[in-house]
């Protein structure tokens, strides 16, 4: 087991290398020039060249890449081209906000999706099932930014229950305040996942209910709810673990939208700004960071699998 | 079961919200009349001290140092954090740190007197040393300030020397009335803080800026907000507000909701959102000129050479209607004034009383025929996703078709667009919609309209204009200078290297709980010139 984890972790190194090459190439192939954001109309050509030189952007792209790689290997993620702050510091500063948002959104999505999916599956084609399906379809089709604005309008403007944006009331440092600010972004981010998970859990419940062990439980006279939540639940949770591992990518994408709309000071909104300014050290840092999270998320899912389902043996 | 019910609730909510939104829009038109009366009532209240103000901004500031701030947000915050030497509005100077600025007989030396008893936020004295240090840092190539180019006249630097603690002497290599406009952009930075920094732009000291403006730095939460608090020793008198916070709201729709919810008190508005905000009756909606010209550029350097002929450019201009263009791009003339001159209304010697080619398709066809052009094909570069750009491009395409000119629209990503636009060697397009903010001194426009100048993107070339613009740069006599720029405006209007569309306005919403807006002076880019004057009612 330990050997396997070590091997998987070692495999991430070439993977991250590959990701970094592709990401760097895409940034360099995209039209635009980061130096342009420093240029004013009356600047002389040699001033512009000096800025380019200072930022190291006058070298060929592949050399820029190797310089970046060399620094990165030594743990130096470089400095933002725009605000000149260290990239790693900026990412770490914003990590708690993103981790908190993603973690609570995933937790919320799973906590709601499991019972909803079970109930829908058990009451197939009845009105509860149709309703849950409807919610799921809405969740899959509604764009996050739109839902965000809608909830903001309702809960902040109309009902005055929650703040519309940000992570804190200005000057206030309290956990309750952060939680209050987090409710809307977390709900929005969770909604899309909830919808996907519910669909999976529902169909997997329908499948499980046909299994012999369920029939035996019925024969023993177990109550339907006991069967559902004690026995079927265990089997249904398996695909959820896979889903969790797979949705890390969507989670990052969703977080970018949610954080931007709610002005949530996380990595997503940092990335959005960096892309706009063609700030490649920041883009590279964030891409590597989220790739790493994705890989670790998948690895964790695999490991978890072997614990939950003894039939599955992890083999290198 | 319960969860199922909550699902129904969500559905009902959606329908309710959609109807609520449309209701809001209808109410807007009837409520607009109420605003002027409310403004008058507000003006009569006495300023009082205390309270705080929250200004919505679209992104994090890049660097809180006036020598490097180029983005809108940094400039806005710096305006409160660092006091300028002086500002100019409608040709009149308002002095801040400076007490006076006097040119010598020969106009080659300017003497700047500072006010007595100025201090930095940390209590240190602000003196001539700081001003000289600031200018020297700007001129130092190693420090990479983008203001550097402004302090060079024909590649010769302007020098600043200290005479005594309150006096600085500027020596110019040649006469340049535009020098005052250069100084307007300078806010001194503290020598005692930055003296031994090898690279001031990257200095960690910018994270806790020490300025001289009405508000001092308190805290910055990246991605969330930045708060400034009152500076009691501000030379212009103690500011009314206790604190000013710049709240970062990246999404414009979300920012508008936060504005309505009182989480933001001051916010830029898109013209399309004005009606919604006005309907709440809680805000003053203030459109003001941002000193910007929006125009259609004719690239005379394109490989077809079609636009090198003045008559063709005039004909294209005649085919378009300025009013229709303004309607198309800005929905109403309230947010944009028709433009005829290449100068903006805030510029010295501006006149809109010049030749214009507008809305005369018959004459346009005549001119084209006379120029011997038929079956003209033009390429128009458009920024994809930019609504104003896209709308105008379709309008132009349709209007030019009426005079027999075919326009091919080339949509491209905005960064690709900018790269092509600023590339002086680009010859593969003829038309582009763009704009500029050049400041109040007309000499700033020299780089746009003299032959082979650094920003002459339209490749306009007229030896008479070259001469006049160079004369204007070095002409100290105001009457003669006025005459020069009057002539230039006439000639450029006649030559039509660009089609001026509109002097655009910025719209800002300010909560009615605040007063002193007139005294604070609405200013392009930075919103308020002097935040110390704003008070909470």
PDB file of N, CA and C in Angstrom, chain A residues 151-152 154-157 159-165 179-184 187, chain B residues 261 263:
ATOM      1  N   UNK A 151     -29.700  34.536  -6.431  1.00  0.00           N
ATOM      2  CA  UNK A 151     -29.730  34.333  -4.979  1.00  0.00           C
ATOM      3  C   UNK A 151     -29.306  35.604  -4.251  1.00  0.00           C
ATOM      4  N   UNK A 152     -28.324  36.282  -4.835  1.00  0.00           N
ATOM      5  CA  UNK A 152     -27.854  37.534  -4.258  1.00  0.00           C
ATOM      6  C   UNK A 152     -29.010  38.537  -4.189  1.00  0.00           C
ATOM      7  N   UNK A 154     -32.185  37.944  -4.176  1.00  0.00           N
ATOM      8  CA  UNK A 154     -33.233  37.546  -3.252  1.00  0.00           C
ATOM      9  C   UNK A 154     -32.795  37.711  -1.799  1.00  0.00           C
ATOM     10  N   UNK A 155     -31.678  37.117  -1.443  1.00  0.00           N
ATOM     11  CA  UNK A 155     -31.312  37.054  -0.026  1.00  0.00           C
ATOM     12  C   UNK A 155     -30.649  38.327   0.496  1.00  0.00           C
ATOM     13  N   UNK A 156     -30.005  39.081  -0.403  1.00  0.00           N
ATOM     14  CA  UNK A 156     -29.371  40.308   0.074  1.00  0.00           C
ATOM     15  C   UNK A 156     -30.276  41.521  -0.128  1.00  0.00           C
ATOM     16  N   UNK A 157     -30.797  41.676  -1.350  1.00  0.00           N
ATOM     17  CA  UNK A 157     -31.534  42.902  -1.652  1.00  0.00           C
ATOM     18  C   UNK A 157     -32.964  42.838  -1.136  1.00  0.00           C
ATOM     19  N   UNK A 159     -34.577  40.276   0.881  1.00  0.00           N
ATOM     20  CA  UNK A 159     -34.848  39.794   2.242  1.00  0.00           C
ATOM     21  C   UNK A 159     -33.881  40.348   3.289  1.00  0.00           C
ATOM     22  N   UNK A 160     -32.797  40.928   2.829  1.00  0.00           N
ATOM     23  CA  UNK A 160     -31.781  41.475   3.751  1.00  0.00           C
ATOM     24  C   UNK A 160     -31.304  40.457   4.774  1.00  0.00           C
ATOM     25  N   UNK A 161     -31.223  39.206   4.365  1.00  0.00           N
ATOM     26  CA  UNK A 161     -30.793  38.174   5.303  1.00  0.00           C
ATOM     27  C   UNK A 161     -29.286  37.986   5.286  1.00  0.00           C
ATOM     28  N   UNK A 162     -28.697  38.125   4.098  1.00  0.00           N
ATOM     29  CA  UNK A 162     -27.284  37.799   3.956  1.00  0.00           C
ATOM     30  C   UNK A 162     -26.554  38.907   3.207  1.00  0.00           C
ATOM     31  N   UNK A 163     -25.257  39.036   3.442  1.00  0.00           N
ATOM     32  CA  UNK A 163     -24.476  39.999   2.658  1.00  0.00           C
ATOM     33  C   UNK A 163     -24.369  39.510   1.221  1.00  0.00           C
ATOM     34  N   UNK A 164     -24.282  40.424   0.257  1.00  0.00           N
ATOM     35  CA  UNK A 164     -24.287  40.002  -1.139  1.00  0.00           C
ATOM     36  C   UNK A 164     -22.934  39.506  -1.610  1.00  0.00           C
ATOM     37  N   UNK A 165     -21.855  40.001  -1.028  1.00  0.00           N
ATOM     38  CA  UNK A 165     -20.554  39.595  -1.568  1.00  0.00           C
ATOM     39  C   UNK A 165     -19.435  39.800  -0.581  1.00  0.00           C
ATOM     40  N   UNK A 179     -18.744  32.905   7.904  1.00  0.00           N
ATOM     41  CA  UNK A 179     -19.740  31.875   7.581  1.00  0.00           C
ATOM     42  C   UNK A 179     -20.949  32.487   6.881  1.00  0.00           C
ATOM     43  N   UNK A 180     -21.401  33.599   7.417  1.00  0.00           N
ATOM     44  CA  UNK A 180     -22.553  34.279   6.837  1.00  0.00           C
ATOM     45  C   UNK A 180     -22.284  34.674   5.390  1.00  0.00           C
ATOM     46  N   UNK A 181     -21.067  35.188   5.161  1.00  0.00           N
ATOM     47  CA  UNK A 181     -20.705  35.571   3.797  1.00  0.00           C
ATOM     48  C   UNK A 181     -20.564  34.343   2.911  1.00  0.00           C
ATOM     49  N   UNK A 182     -20.256  33.207   3.534  1.00  0.00           N
ATOM     50  CA  UNK A 182     -19.983  32.012   2.740  1.00  0.00           C
ATOM     51  C   UNK A 182     -21.230  31.266   2.294  1.00  0.00           C
ATOM     52  N   UNK A 183     -22.373  31.527   2.924  1.00  0.00           N
ATOM     53  CA  UNK A 183     -23.563  30.728   2.636  1.00  0.00           C
ATOM     54  C   UNK A 183     -23.942  30.758   1.151  1.00  0.00           C
ATOM     55  N   UNK A 184     -24.042  31.956   0.583  1.00  0.00           N
ATOM     56  CA  UNK A 184     -24.476  32.044  -0.818  1.00  0.00           C
ATOM     57  C   UNK A 184     -23.462  31.428  -1.787  1.00  0.00           C
ATOM     58  N   UNK A 187     -23.605  27.658  -1.484  1.00  0.00           N
ATOM     59  CA  UNK A 187     -24.826  27.085  -2.041  1.00  0.00           C
ATOM     60  C   UNK A 187     -24.747  27.025  -3.566  1.00  0.00           C
TER      61      UNK A 187
ATOM     62  N   UNK B 261     -27.702  47.265  -1.920  1.00  0.00           N
ATOM     63  CA  UNK B 261     -27.799  46.694  -0.581  1.00  0.00           C
ATOM     64  C   UNK B 261     -27.027  47.512   0.453  1.00  0.00           C
ATOM     65  N   UNK B 263     -23.850  47.857   0.654  1.00  0.00           N
ATOM     66  CA  UNK B 263     -22.515  47.343   0.950  1.00  0.00           C
ATOM     67  C   UNK B 263     -21.450  48.125   0.175  1.00  0.00           C
TER      68      UNK B 263
END
